[in-house]
Amino acid sequence: MGNCCERAGNFFGPQNNTYIRVSLPAVCFVWQIAMVILFGVFIRYDEESDEKGWHEFKRSHNITSNIENDFYFRYPSFQDVHVMIFVGFGFLMTFLKRYSFGGVGFNFLIAAFGLQWALLMQGWFHSLDPVTGKITIGIESLINADFCCAGSLIAYGALLGKVSPVQLMIVTLFGVTLFAVEEYIILDLLHCRDAGGSMVIHTFGGYYGLAISWVLYRPNLNLSKRLNGSVYHSDLFAMIGSLFLWMFWPSFNSAITNHGAGQHRTVINTYLSLAACVLTTFAISSMGQKKGKLDMVHIQNASLAAGVAMGTSAEFMITPYGSIIVGFCCGIISTFGYLYVTPFLEKRLKLQDTCGIHNLHAVPGMLGGFVGAIVAAAATEEVYGKEGLVETFGLSGKFENRSMSTQGAYQAAGTCVAIAFGLVGGVCVGFILRFPLWGDPADDFCFDDEAYWELPEDEETIPPVLEYNNHMINKHQDTHESQFSLEES
Amino acid sequence: MGNCCERAGNFFGPQNNTYIRVSLPAVCFVWQIAMVILFGVFIRYDEESDEKGWHEFKRSHNITSNIENDFYFRYPSFQDVHVMIFVGFGFLMTFLKRYSFGGVGFNFLIAAFGLQWALLMQGWFHSLDPVTGKITIGIESLINADFCCAGSLIAYGALLGKVSPVQLMIVTLFGVTLFAVEEYIILDLLHCRDAGGSMVIHTFGGYYGLAISWVLYRPNLNLSKRLNGSVYHSDLFAMIGSLFLWMFWPSFNSAITNHGAGQHRTVINTYLSLAACVLTTFAISSMGQKKGKLDMVHIQNASLAAGVAMGTSAEFMITPYGSIIVGFCCGIISTFGYLYVTPFLEKRLKLQDTCGIHNLHAVPGMLGGFVGAIVAAAATEEVYGKEGLVETFGLSGKFENRSMSTQGAYQAAGTCVAIAFGLVGGVCVGFILRFPLWGDPADDFCFDDEAYWELPEDEETIPPVLEYNNHMINKHQDTHESQFSLEES
Amino acid sequence: MGNCCERAGNFFGPQNNTYIRVSLPAVCFVWQIAMVILFGVFIRYDEESDEKGWHEFKRSHNITSNIENDFYFRYPSFQDVHVMIFVGFGFLMTFLKRYSFGGVGFNFLIAAFGLQWALLMQGWFHSLDPVTGKITIGIESLINADFCCAGSLIAYGALLGKVSPVQLMIVTLFGVTLFAVEEYIILDLLHCRDAGGSMVIHTFGGYYGLAISWVLYRPNLNLSKRLNGSVYHSDLFAMIGSLFLWMFWPSFNSAITNHGAGQHRTVINTYLSLAACVLTTFAISSMGQKKGKLDMVHIQNASLAAGVAMGTSAEFMITPYGSIIVGFCCGIISTFGYLYVTPFLEKRLKLQDTCGIHNLHAVPGMLGGFVGAIVAAAATEEVYGKEGLVETFGLSGKFENRSMSTQGAYQAAGTCVAIAFGLVGGVCVGFILRFPLWGDPADDFCFDDEAYWELPEDEETIPPVLEYNNHMINKHQDTHESQFSLEES
């Protein structure tokens, strides 16, 4: 069977497209060497991770206990975020019957590259010391780097199965770069709050991926249709990813919020919103099928939409029932998206979105941005307290006199910036990816790990112990499959 | 194949039973809307998660550092508990060959509903402010809500594959309600200690599920026998759930124990007990089969019994070797249960217990309750110190003068209350579930995801690449399965 | 099919070898009872987990807050390490198509035993109170016990599929014992630093396993060749293990480093090194195959080598780019190992290494030991600060005057001690395992769960619903497989 396949492969040219023996190692080596050099020039430990620096920091800040190191405030959340990036996103993308290796494997590759590049890009924009010319990093930088990768991983969701790993490296290189710029505009210039990244991560990542996918439209993708679906066990693998995303989303949204009540409240809000979202997802999924049966695609994806939509407002005083209302709506909107919008986009707008990131990231993210704007605009000193208001919205320094309605307006503007960056950036990157030298598969060879992975033999071909051990049967050495091919030839 | 199946389905009436297109969405929407309203009326942030409240709390309690927020004491444990509820329980129930979607999916649904309802129910009983009429929630409330769900998820273990999602929502609605009441009686009125819930969670949940299953006895369940078992990979998925439960059980038992030495000690005790349990589980499993082969069912389940049994006493000074002795016994008792008691219950008592919760939760939980009673009765000021004794057993206020032997007696009484609530509540709920309108499957359609899920095509029917790409073979477009059905027709 | 198999089994004698119904329970019971007695005699809570002790400790150390309990510094890392030991190592070893139960199951058994024995062994060497004769344990002891198990689990990697569970218990008994001794020599006598265990865990564990495997060489192992490989979904299960190891390695290396900047920096270094390693692993994996396809074995294993290699030096001020350089090299070396060294070892040195621990643990561990020596030798007061240098390298008491170059030399010597212990210990244990009474499988029965596990029926034999429910087809009650055997007979 394995041999048959390879022979077959030689018959049609396009498969040669997927030859990446030169380009992938070249890209990996060049970029990793660049990382070594740039890290050598720019990156240093910050004062809480530097041995000497921490001793001095404790002295100068009158800190008596090591537990005050930011590490202990953020490390548990960081590890949860880390799990979301690698196992969450990775396994969520294993749902295709024959692209699970590519789903989890390429996710691994681009996240590992992306986080290094993100430390540099975000460092240049946010924490470059003007005196020493160095970027200092600590645990919060690692969380931000993971966040920054998430943007590109979301984009991968739209492209899953249709691009080569080399293309994905390019998507990530530009994705992280664009991310750092839009993040700088939104968080620093517009001074929005977006701890969980509804705008900067999900809206941007979603539209970035959709725009790329739109440029890379494949008119004959239905030639690969037979592989564009799940099997029973691949859906269970995807459920692992989905559940880890769902469970750890409170950590995602709270990872870089303010110490104390800030992180505490963010967790509560996200937790409640996600729970409500699950119920409406199940409800709509059942209503959407004529016999009322549930669809795993909805459960795996739409139940996460509330986490996306709470990214901005979870740290605000949105109230517990406010959180539940957001979750309630997101489950409905996202599931409807999977039922009706994705098929519509594919047919009418020629937009092929493998994982449905439109419904899971783009729309809920945008929604989250606007919810955040409303909640920010509605904030009062009565509810937050004077110092709480200043701390929650960072209204100090030159933003001291910004009114809450102004803050709301800026939040809304930030969402639009994220959309614009995603769309324009995505179209540009999409055109770069159309150069015919990146090793992407032909239209009839998509969603197939065969293109980039040495695959083990099929499960069905485990020969029965019987045959091998007893040598009783000599004429049936071949398995079902090979019998099959005999008939065929 | 898929088509064949559907046609077949139309032949026999009972399948129509499983039509849930109206009932499931209705229940989800009604209950979720009720949650929105009730949360709006009752639920507020507590002083450690409220922005203004935390600033005031810090001032009034002379707290200088945010790290003293309860969040940092409990959040890592909370996330571990969260993983146990959704991935642990969820994947443990994927072991059936064709009910993995139902196992992990319905677990997800009922936990997401249950935790919202639990916040309300537990809030009304434990933290309703008599002045404002509000319930304030923080991280400890979320942990307790997850715990409360666990009771209903345990009950689901006995019902796995035999009930509809609508029935499960009812099981959870009443399960959470009963839980809150018995918890109030045991922890508040009897003033028992039960941080890890041997009594309130496991004993109650176990007997609740068993009583329901007993009322719902299906005499012709053997018609579904072919699907009541595992396959190789479904056992591995279940092992994921089992290991996450096993690893995080120290967090489960310590999540709400006292800060400091309390949490620390609980972890050590649970960790040791679980380790000992694994060895005796392997030993009995091997002895129970005539060739000495091990059974995955035992490894997946019985090795967890020690965590259940340590739920009450892990926070006490049970000593490390005491913990090991408890684990030692639990592995033996639980594995014996799987080998001999479950088959006996099914034959003689007409009690069908899909996951064997009798051996994993009911009996070890009851045992844990009594072990806790003994250890509490044996507590002395010499071992705990004066303030330690007061803190560990909460002997302040009106319980100031309770002697340790009295405390032990109350602990034992608490276990009996949990059993009684489980049995009586379960029988009542069972009768409610027998109304013929909840969409449960017929006896010959149990343990089958086909009833409630749109299933992907079978793994075996992934067509070979060969056929599609080369179009060399025109006559063999059909796969094995379809060949099969051709022969049949 | 199942029946056929059993009949077949009776035909050839060697299968009887794997009868463990007496030996496995005997070993489990004897050792677990020994644990009960030894824990009763020796193990007590330490002052931070003892109820009375903690109250006194707080008073005597003037501690006002429970958050200063070591528990809150280490528990999140401990749980990550725990996940690595049970899910990480366990699932990494599920990659074989028919030895997944054995991979994850026996890993579970030996880790559960090993950690108990480790608490005793490490206690006797490191924390035996000379006055009371007791060992006191706390959260750091649990982490160390998990670490200690890791040595034996690494050794299991080389033996996977070729030994019986009874043999594994012996490997663990001696492995833990040897570990405690070499750890005492390296950390206490030579006073090396090795928080993440490049030397004491990985170098020792790697060579220990390789030496055992060398002694147990099976000349006719190719009789089991058909099962010595993966299938599509078993590779995905292994990827779960691999990713949890990769994600949590920063916790592994930082779990017992110094509070504050020490843990913080260790995490940063390990995180960066691992990320770099992924890129070079992908690059070399692609270059190593003539069509440039990637190999899952490399991705699953070689991408972890950086974590191993940073075990010693991650807590030092190796600088971020230094970490990346280490990761860069490890990815290359380890992947080369899988491509060329493992096949060479098997052919020329008669060394059968199922999981390739030579490339993942032995070599990167040794490398990490020497990198640590260099970084230690290069440490200056300028970089660490005076107190930082003392704290990081523990240069107090009788080591007060040790120069950094001397420290470097001792670190290098420590690596050699670990290699020596691994090799000599492994050869000795290997000979013990050659006694013909441990129930190991015959050469043609390796890599097969059939030997020690009651296996569920094959996935392919799930009978179609059609047949059972409608009873339309009476003549096709048998599945493919049984049809097959009919033809055969």
mmCIF file of C-alpha atoms in Angstrom, chain A residues 1 4-5 7-9 11-12 15 67-69 72-74 76-77 80 97-98 223 226-227 229-237 239-240 242-244 246-252 254 257-269 271-272 274-280 282-296 298-300 303-304 314-321 323-325 328 332 339-340 381-389 391-392 444-445 448 450 459-460 480-481 483-485 487-488, chain B residues 6 10 15 18-22 24-29 31-33 35-36 39-41 43-56 58-59 64-67 69-72 75-76 78-80 82-87 90-91 94 96-102 104-106 108-109 111-113 115-116 119 137-143 145-146 165 169 231 233-234 237 240 244 449-473 475-476 478-480 483:
data_model
loop_
_atom_site.group_PDB
_atom_site.id
_atom_site.type_symbol
_atom_site.label_atom_id
_atom_site.label_comp_id
_atom_site.label_asym_id
_atom_site.label_seq_id
_atom_site.Cartn_x
_atom_site.Cartn_y
_atom_site.Cartn_z
ATOM 1 C CA MET A 1 0.000 0.000 0.000
ATOM 2 C CA CYS A 4 1.508 1.877 -4.310
ATOM 3 C CA CYS A 5 0.967 5.335 -2.987
ATOM 4 C CA ARG A 7 4.246 5.131 -7.282
ATOM 5 C CA ALA A 8 0.953 6.863 -7.720
ATOM 6 C CA GLY A 9 2.508 10.043 -6.495
ATOM 7 C CA PHE A 11 2.322 9.998 -11.909
ATOM 8 C CA PHE A 12 1.036 13.489 -11.333
ATOM 9 C CA GLN A 15 3.047 16.479 -5.795
ATOM 10 C CA ILE A 67 7.198 35.748 46.932
ATOM 11 C CA GLU A 68 6.758 39.334 45.738
ATOM 12 C CA ASN A 69 8.677 38.487 42.586
ATOM 13 C CA TYR A 72 4.773 34.037 41.580
ATOM 14 C CA PHE A 73 1.907 36.233 40.418
ATOM 15 C CA ARG A 74 2.096 35.095 36.822
ATOM 16 C CA PRO A 76 0.711 29.521 36.955
ATOM 17 C CA SER A 77 -1.196 31.573 34.379
ATOM 18 C CA ASP A 80 -1.828 27.576 31.347
ATOM 19 C CA LYS A 97 -8.802 12.697 9.376
ATOM 20 C CA ARG A 98 -5.422 12.809 7.652
ATOM 21 C CA LEU A 223 -10.629 17.576 -5.408
ATOM 22 C CA ARG A 226 -12.619 13.366 0.641
ATOM 23 C CA LEU A 227 -10.003 14.337 3.248
ATOM 24 C CA GLY A 229 -13.480 16.024 7.343
ATOM 25 C CA SER A 230 -12.953 14.189 10.570
ATOM 26 C CA VAL A 231 -13.073 10.615 11.736
ATOM 27 C CA TYR A 232 -14.302 9.443 15.115
ATOM 28 C CA HIS A 233 -10.964 9.441 16.904
ATOM 29 C CA SER A 234 -9.615 12.588 15.253
ATOM 30 C CA ASP A 235 -12.615 14.407 16.709
ATOM 31 C CA LEU A 236 -11.649 13.140 20.134
ATOM 32 C CA PHE A 237 -8.100 14.402 19.721
ATOM 33 C CA MET A 239 -11.685 17.653 21.871
ATOM 34 C CA ILE A 240 -8.513 17.500 23.976
ATOM 35 C CA SER A 242 -10.780 22.299 22.740
ATOM 36 C CA LEU A 243 -11.170 21.449 26.416
ATOM 37 C CA PHE A 244 -7.724 22.720 27.361
ATOM 38 C CA TRP A 246 -11.873 26.177 27.353
ATOM 39 C CA MET A 247 -10.550 25.365 30.813
ATOM 40 C CA PHE A 248 -7.530 27.617 30.673
ATOM 41 C CA TRP A 249 -9.174 30.621 29.020
ATOM 42 C CA PRO A 250 -9.628 32.290 32.410
ATOM 43 C CA SER A 251 -5.843 32.135 32.723
ATOM 44 C CA PHE A 252 -5.414 33.507 29.225
ATOM 45 C CA SER A 254 -6.087 37.130 33.403
ATOM 46 C CA THR A 257 -4.104 41.866 34.174
ATOM 47 C CA ASN A 258 -3.402 43.795 37.361
ATOM 48 C CA HIS A 259 -2.213 41.931 40.424
ATOM 49 C CA GLY A 260 -4.822 41.245 43.096
ATOM 50 C CA ALA A 261 -8.476 41.920 42.367
ATOM 51 C CA GLY A 262 -7.727 42.422 38.675
ATOM 52 C CA GLN A 263 -6.601 38.887 38.004
ATOM 53 C CA HIS A 264 -9.178 37.531 40.427
ATOM 54 C CA ARG A 265 -12.135 39.219 38.728
ATOM 55 C CA THR A 266 -10.954 38.421 35.207
ATOM 56 C CA VAL A 267 -10.982 34.742 36.058
ATOM 57 C CA ILE A 268 -14.497 34.863 37.465
ATOM 58 C CA ASN A 269 -15.882 36.732 34.462
ATOM 59 C CA TYR A 271 -15.293 31.347 33.739
ATOM 60 C CA LEU A 272 -18.953 32.364 33.887
ATOM 61 C CA LEU A 274 -17.628 30.297 29.000
ATOM 62 C CA ALA A 275 -20.077 28.213 31.003
ATOM 63 C CA ALA A 276 -23.060 30.085 29.583
ATOM 64 C CA CYS A 277 -21.676 29.776 26.078
ATOM 65 C CA VAL A 278 -21.624 25.994 26.288
ATOM 66 C CA LEU A 279 -25.369 25.777 26.868
ATOM 67 C CA THR A 280 -26.379 27.983 23.962
ATOM 68 C CA PHE A 282 -25.489 22.859 22.464
ATOM 69 C CA ALA A 283 -28.936 24.359 21.970
ATOM 70 C CA ILE A 284 -28.259 25.886 18.566
ATOM 71 C CA SER A 285 -26.254 22.902 17.390
ATOM 72 C CA SER A 286 -29.184 20.634 18.111
ATOM 73 C CA MET A 287 -31.680 23.000 16.493
ATOM 74 C CA GLY A 288 -29.544 23.243 13.372
ATOM 75 C CA GLN A 289 -29.865 19.631 12.388
ATOM 76 C CA LYS A 290 -33.141 18.213 11.265
ATOM 77 C CA LYS A 291 -33.038 15.289 13.696
ATOM 78 C CA GLY A 292 -31.660 17.392 16.532
ATOM 79 C CA LYS A 293 -28.315 15.674 16.574
ATOM 80 C CA LEU A 294 -25.302 17.547 17.884
ATOM 81 C CA ASP A 295 -22.322 18.425 15.746
ATOM 82 C CA MET A 296 -18.842 18.004 17.240
ATOM 83 C CA HIS A 298 -19.812 23.289 17.064
ATOM 84 C CA ILE A 299 -19.032 21.857 20.468
ATOM 85 C CA GLN A 300 -15.292 21.995 19.838
ATOM 86 C CA SER A 303 -18.156 26.873 23.068
ATOM 87 C CA LEU A 304 -14.895 28.806 23.109
ATOM 88 C CA ALA A 314 -13.154 40.495 31.576
ATOM 89 C CA GLU A 315 -10.862 42.689 33.655
ATOM 90 C CA PHE A 316 -13.510 45.407 33.920
ATOM 91 C CA MET A 317 -16.392 45.399 36.400
ATOM 92 C CA ILE A 318 -18.704 43.842 33.802
ATOM 93 C CA THR A 319 -20.570 42.038 36.640
ATOM 94 C CA PRO A 320 -21.161 38.287 36.766
ATOM 95 C CA TYR A 321 -24.497 38.434 34.942
ATOM 96 C CA SER A 323 -20.427 38.014 31.643
ATOM 97 C CA ILE A 324 -23.133 35.395 31.358
ATOM 98 C CA ILE A 325 -25.066 37.504 28.869
ATOM 99 C CA PHE A 328 -25.091 33.489 26.029
ATOM 100 C CA ILE A 332 -25.613 31.532 19.524
ATOM 101 C CA LEU A 339 -24.069 26.447 10.373
ATOM 102 C CA TYR A 340 -24.709 29.178 7.841
ATOM 103 C CA GLU A 381 -15.845 56.026 40.132
ATOM 104 C CA GLU A 382 -18.716 54.779 42.239
ATOM 105 C CA VAL A 383 -18.192 51.228 41.087
ATOM 106 C CA TYR A 384 -14.404 51.100 40.708
ATOM 107 C CA GLY A 385 -13.355 53.551 43.401
ATOM 108 C CA LYS A 386 -11.033 56.372 42.516
ATOM 109 C CA GLU A 387 -7.774 54.461 42.585
ATOM 110 C CA GLY A 388 -9.444 51.398 41.088
ATOM 111 C CA LEU A 389 -10.513 53.391 38.046
ATOM 112 C CA GLU A 391 -5.433 51.363 37.955
ATOM 113 C CA THR A 392 -7.887 49.379 35.854
ATOM 114 C CA ASP A 444 -5.979 17.506 -5.102
ATOM 115 C CA PHE A 445 -3.342 16.969 -2.456
ATOM 116 C CA ASP A 448 -3.046 15.246 3.418
ATOM 117 C CA GLU A 450 1.387 12.472 2.993
ATOM 118 C CA GLU A 459 -3.763 1.016 11.273
ATOM 119 C CA GLU A 460 -5.740 -1.565 9.407
ATOM 120 C CA HIS A 480 -6.758 -6.610 3.178
ATOM 121 C CA GLU A 481 -5.293 -3.606 1.503
ATOM 122 C CA GLN A 483 -5.360 -8.043 -1.532
ATOM 123 C CA PHE A 484 -7.265 -5.084 -2.764
ATOM 124 C CA SER A 485 -4.453 -3.806 -4.893
ATOM 125 C CA GLU A 487 -7.444 -7.297 -7.530
ATOM 126 C CA GLU A 488 -6.939 -3.904 -8.946
ATOM 127 C CA GLU B 6 -30.100 5.924 8.443
ATOM 128 C CA ASN B 10 -36.187 4.252 10.109
ATOM 129 C CA GLN B 15 -34.832 5.307 17.521
ATOM 130 C CA THR B 18 -33.946 9.990 20.755
ATOM 131 C CA TYR B 19 -35.365 13.012 18.959
ATOM 132 C CA ILE B 20 -34.198 15.928 21.126
ATOM 133 C CA ARG B 21 -34.404 18.801 18.696
ATOM 134 C CA VAL B 22 -37.076 20.510 20.751
ATOM 135 C CA LEU B 24 -32.688 19.899 24.507
ATOM 136 C CA PRO B 25 -32.654 23.457 23.124
ATOM 137 C CA ALA B 26 -35.692 24.279 25.230
ATOM 138 C CA VAL B 27 -34.067 23.077 28.429
ATOM 139 C CA CYS B 28 -30.773 24.802 27.606
ATOM 140 C CA PHE B 29 -32.411 28.107 26.792
ATOM 141 C CA TRP B 31 -32.242 27.269 32.224
ATOM 142 C CA GLN B 32 -29.622 29.594 30.840
ATOM 143 C CA ILE B 33 -32.057 32.498 30.782
ATOM 144 C CA MET B 35 -29.295 31.832 35.208
ATOM 145 C CA VAL B 36 -28.987 35.285 33.663
ATOM 146 C CA PHE B 39 -27.251 35.994 38.605
ATOM 147 C CA GLY B 40 -28.470 39.498 37.916
ATOM 148 C CA VAL B 41 -30.500 39.495 41.094
ATOM 149 C CA ILE B 43 -24.495 37.347 42.391
ATOM 150 C CA ARG B 44 -21.820 39.990 43.016
ATOM 151 C CA TYR B 45 -18.021 40.001 43.279
ATOM 152 C CA ASP B 46 -16.643 39.438 46.759
ATOM 153 C CA GLU B 47 -14.275 41.871 48.446
ATOM 154 C CA GLU B 48 -11.180 40.211 47.023
ATOM 155 C CA SER B 49 -12.306 40.343 43.406
ATOM 156 C CA ASP B 50 -14.177 43.632 43.458
ATOM 157 C CA GLU B 51 -12.015 46.535 42.334
ATOM 158 C CA LYS B 52 -13.186 48.953 44.982
ATOM 159 C CA GLY B 53 -13.672 46.248 47.592
ATOM 160 C CA TRP B 54 -10.126 44.943 47.381
ATOM 161 C CA HIS B 55 -8.625 48.396 47.851
ATOM 162 C CA GLU B 56 -10.776 48.830 50.926
ATOM 163 C CA LYS B 58 -6.306 45.929 51.897
ATOM 164 C CA ARG B 59 -6.631 49.133 53.853
ATOM 165 C CA THR B 64 0.504 45.689 51.817
ATOM 166 C CA SER B 65 0.923 43.156 49.059
ATOM 167 C CA ASN B 66 -1.501 41.898 46.436
ATOM 168 C CA ILE B 67 -0.026 38.415 46.833
ATOM 169 C CA ASN B 69 -5.275 37.952 47.799
ATOM 170 C CA ASP B 70 -6.887 34.539 48.198
ATOM 171 C CA PHE B 71 -6.536 34.195 44.442
ATOM 172 C CA TYR B 72 -2.811 33.391 44.759
ATOM 173 C CA TYR B 75 -5.829 29.591 41.711
ATOM 174 C CA PRO B 76 -3.303 26.857 40.817
ATOM 175 C CA PHE B 78 -8.565 25.645 41.093
ATOM 176 C CA GLN B 79 -7.189 25.110 37.604
ATOM 177 C CA ASP B 80 -6.181 21.571 38.502
ATOM 178 C CA HIS B 82 -11.109 22.432 36.615
ATOM 179 C CA VAL B 83 -8.988 20.057 34.531
ATOM 180 C CA MET B 84 -10.228 17.125 36.609
ATOM 181 C CA ILE B 85 -13.854 18.056 36.039
ATOM 182 C CA PHE B 86 -13.676 18.606 32.289
ATOM 183 C CA VAL B 87 -10.762 16.523 31.033
ATOM 184 C CA GLY B 90 -14.769 13.754 30.595
ATOM 185 C CA PHE B 91 -12.079 11.571 29.120
ATOM 186 C CA THR B 94 -14.621 8.017 26.637
ATOM 187 C CA LEU B 96 -16.704 2.988 25.379
ATOM 188 C CA LYS B 97 -15.993 2.179 21.757
ATOM 189 C CA ARG B 98 -18.885 4.214 20.350
ATOM 190 C CA TYR B 99 -19.911 6.548 23.138
ATOM 191 C CA SER B 100 -16.826 8.715 23.453
ATOM 192 C CA PHE B 101 -18.580 11.788 22.056
ATOM 193 C CA GLY B 102 -21.371 11.339 24.547
ATOM 194 C CA VAL B 104 -16.836 13.791 26.984
ATOM 195 C CA GLY B 105 -19.509 15.961 25.338
ATOM 196 C CA PHE B 106 -22.373 15.532 27.774
ATOM 197 C CA PHE B 108 -19.016 19.167 29.239
ATOM 198 C CA LEU B 109 -22.650 20.212 28.955
ATOM 199 C CA ALA B 111 -20.654 20.553 34.146
ATOM 200 C CA ALA B 112 -21.085 23.914 32.404
ATOM 201 C CA PHE B 113 -24.690 24.096 33.548
ATOM 202 C CA LEU B 115 -21.409 25.074 37.994
ATOM 203 C CA GLN B 116 -23.701 28.028 37.388
ATOM 204 C CA LEU B 119 -22.898 29.051 42.505
ATOM 205 C CA ILE B 137 -18.308 35.071 44.907
ATOM 206 C CA GLY B 138 -14.559 34.640 44.667
ATOM 207 C CA ILE B 139 -12.117 31.957 43.652
ATOM 208 C CA GLU B 140 -13.189 29.648 46.491
ATOM 209 C CA SER B 141 -16.778 29.809 45.215
ATOM 210 C CA LEU B 142 -15.614 28.667 41.796
ATOM 211 C CA ILE B 143 -13.799 25.708 43.325
ATOM 212 C CA ALA B 145 -19.035 25.075 42.225
ATOM 213 C CA ASP B 146 -16.728 22.688 40.394
ATOM 214 C CA PRO B 165 -28.769 14.734 27.451
ATOM 215 C CA MET B 169 -29.711 18.094 32.652
ATOM 216 C CA VAL B 231 -11.485 -0.634 21.821
ATOM 217 C CA HIS B 233 -7.636 3.542 21.355
ATOM 218 C CA SER B 234 -10.730 4.400 23.384
ATOM 219 C CA PHE B 237 -8.332 8.221 25.660
ATOM 220 C CA ILE B 240 -5.786 10.504 29.669
ATOM 221 C CA PHE B 244 -5.241 13.732 35.004
ATOM 222 C CA ASP B 449 -23.295 8.047 19.764
ATOM 223 C CA GLU B 450 -25.433 7.600 16.665
ATOM 224 C CA ALA B 451 -28.404 8.537 18.837
ATOM 225 C CA TYR B 452 -27.404 12.104 19.626
ATOM 226 C CA TRP B 453 -24.432 13.000 17.452
ATOM 227 C CA GLU B 454 -23.805 13.539 13.792
ATOM 228 C CA LEU B 455 -21.024 11.051 13.353
ATOM 229 C CA PRO B 456 -18.219 11.296 10.826
ATOM 230 C CA GLU B 457 -17.813 8.421 8.443
ATOM 231 C CA ASP B 458 -15.921 5.433 9.765
ATOM 232 C CA GLU B 459 -12.183 5.445 9.933
ATOM 233 C CA GLU B 460 -11.978 2.383 7.770
ATOM 234 C CA THR B 461 -13.709 4.145 4.941
ATOM 235 C CA ILE B 462 -11.019 6.699 4.250
ATOM 236 C CA PRO B 463 -10.669 5.956 0.591
ATOM 237 C CA PRO B 464 -7.166 5.157 -0.551
ATOM 238 C CA VAL B 465 -5.414 8.104 -2.176
ATOM 239 C CA LEU B 466 -4.699 5.828 -5.089
ATOM 240 C CA GLU B 467 -8.268 5.697 -6.275
ATOM 241 C CA TYR B 468 -9.008 9.347 -6.156
ATOM 242 C CA ASN B 469 -5.866 10.775 -7.555
ATOM 243 C CA ASN B 470 -5.161 8.508 -10.432
ATOM 244 C CA HIS B 471 -8.626 7.433 -11.340
ATOM 245 C CA MET B 472 -6.995 4.234 -12.429
ATOM 246 C CA ILE B 473 -9.574 2.063 -10.901
ATOM 247 C CA LYS B 475 -14.913 -0.143 -10.611
ATOM 248 C CA HIS B 476 -13.693 -0.111 -7.012
ATOM 249 C CA ASP B 478 -16.602 1.668 -2.976
ATOM 250 C CA THR B 479 -14.851 0.777 0.200
ATOM 251 C CA HIS B 480 -14.964 -2.469 2.060
ATOM 252 C CA GLN B 483 -18.896 -3.760 -0.846
#
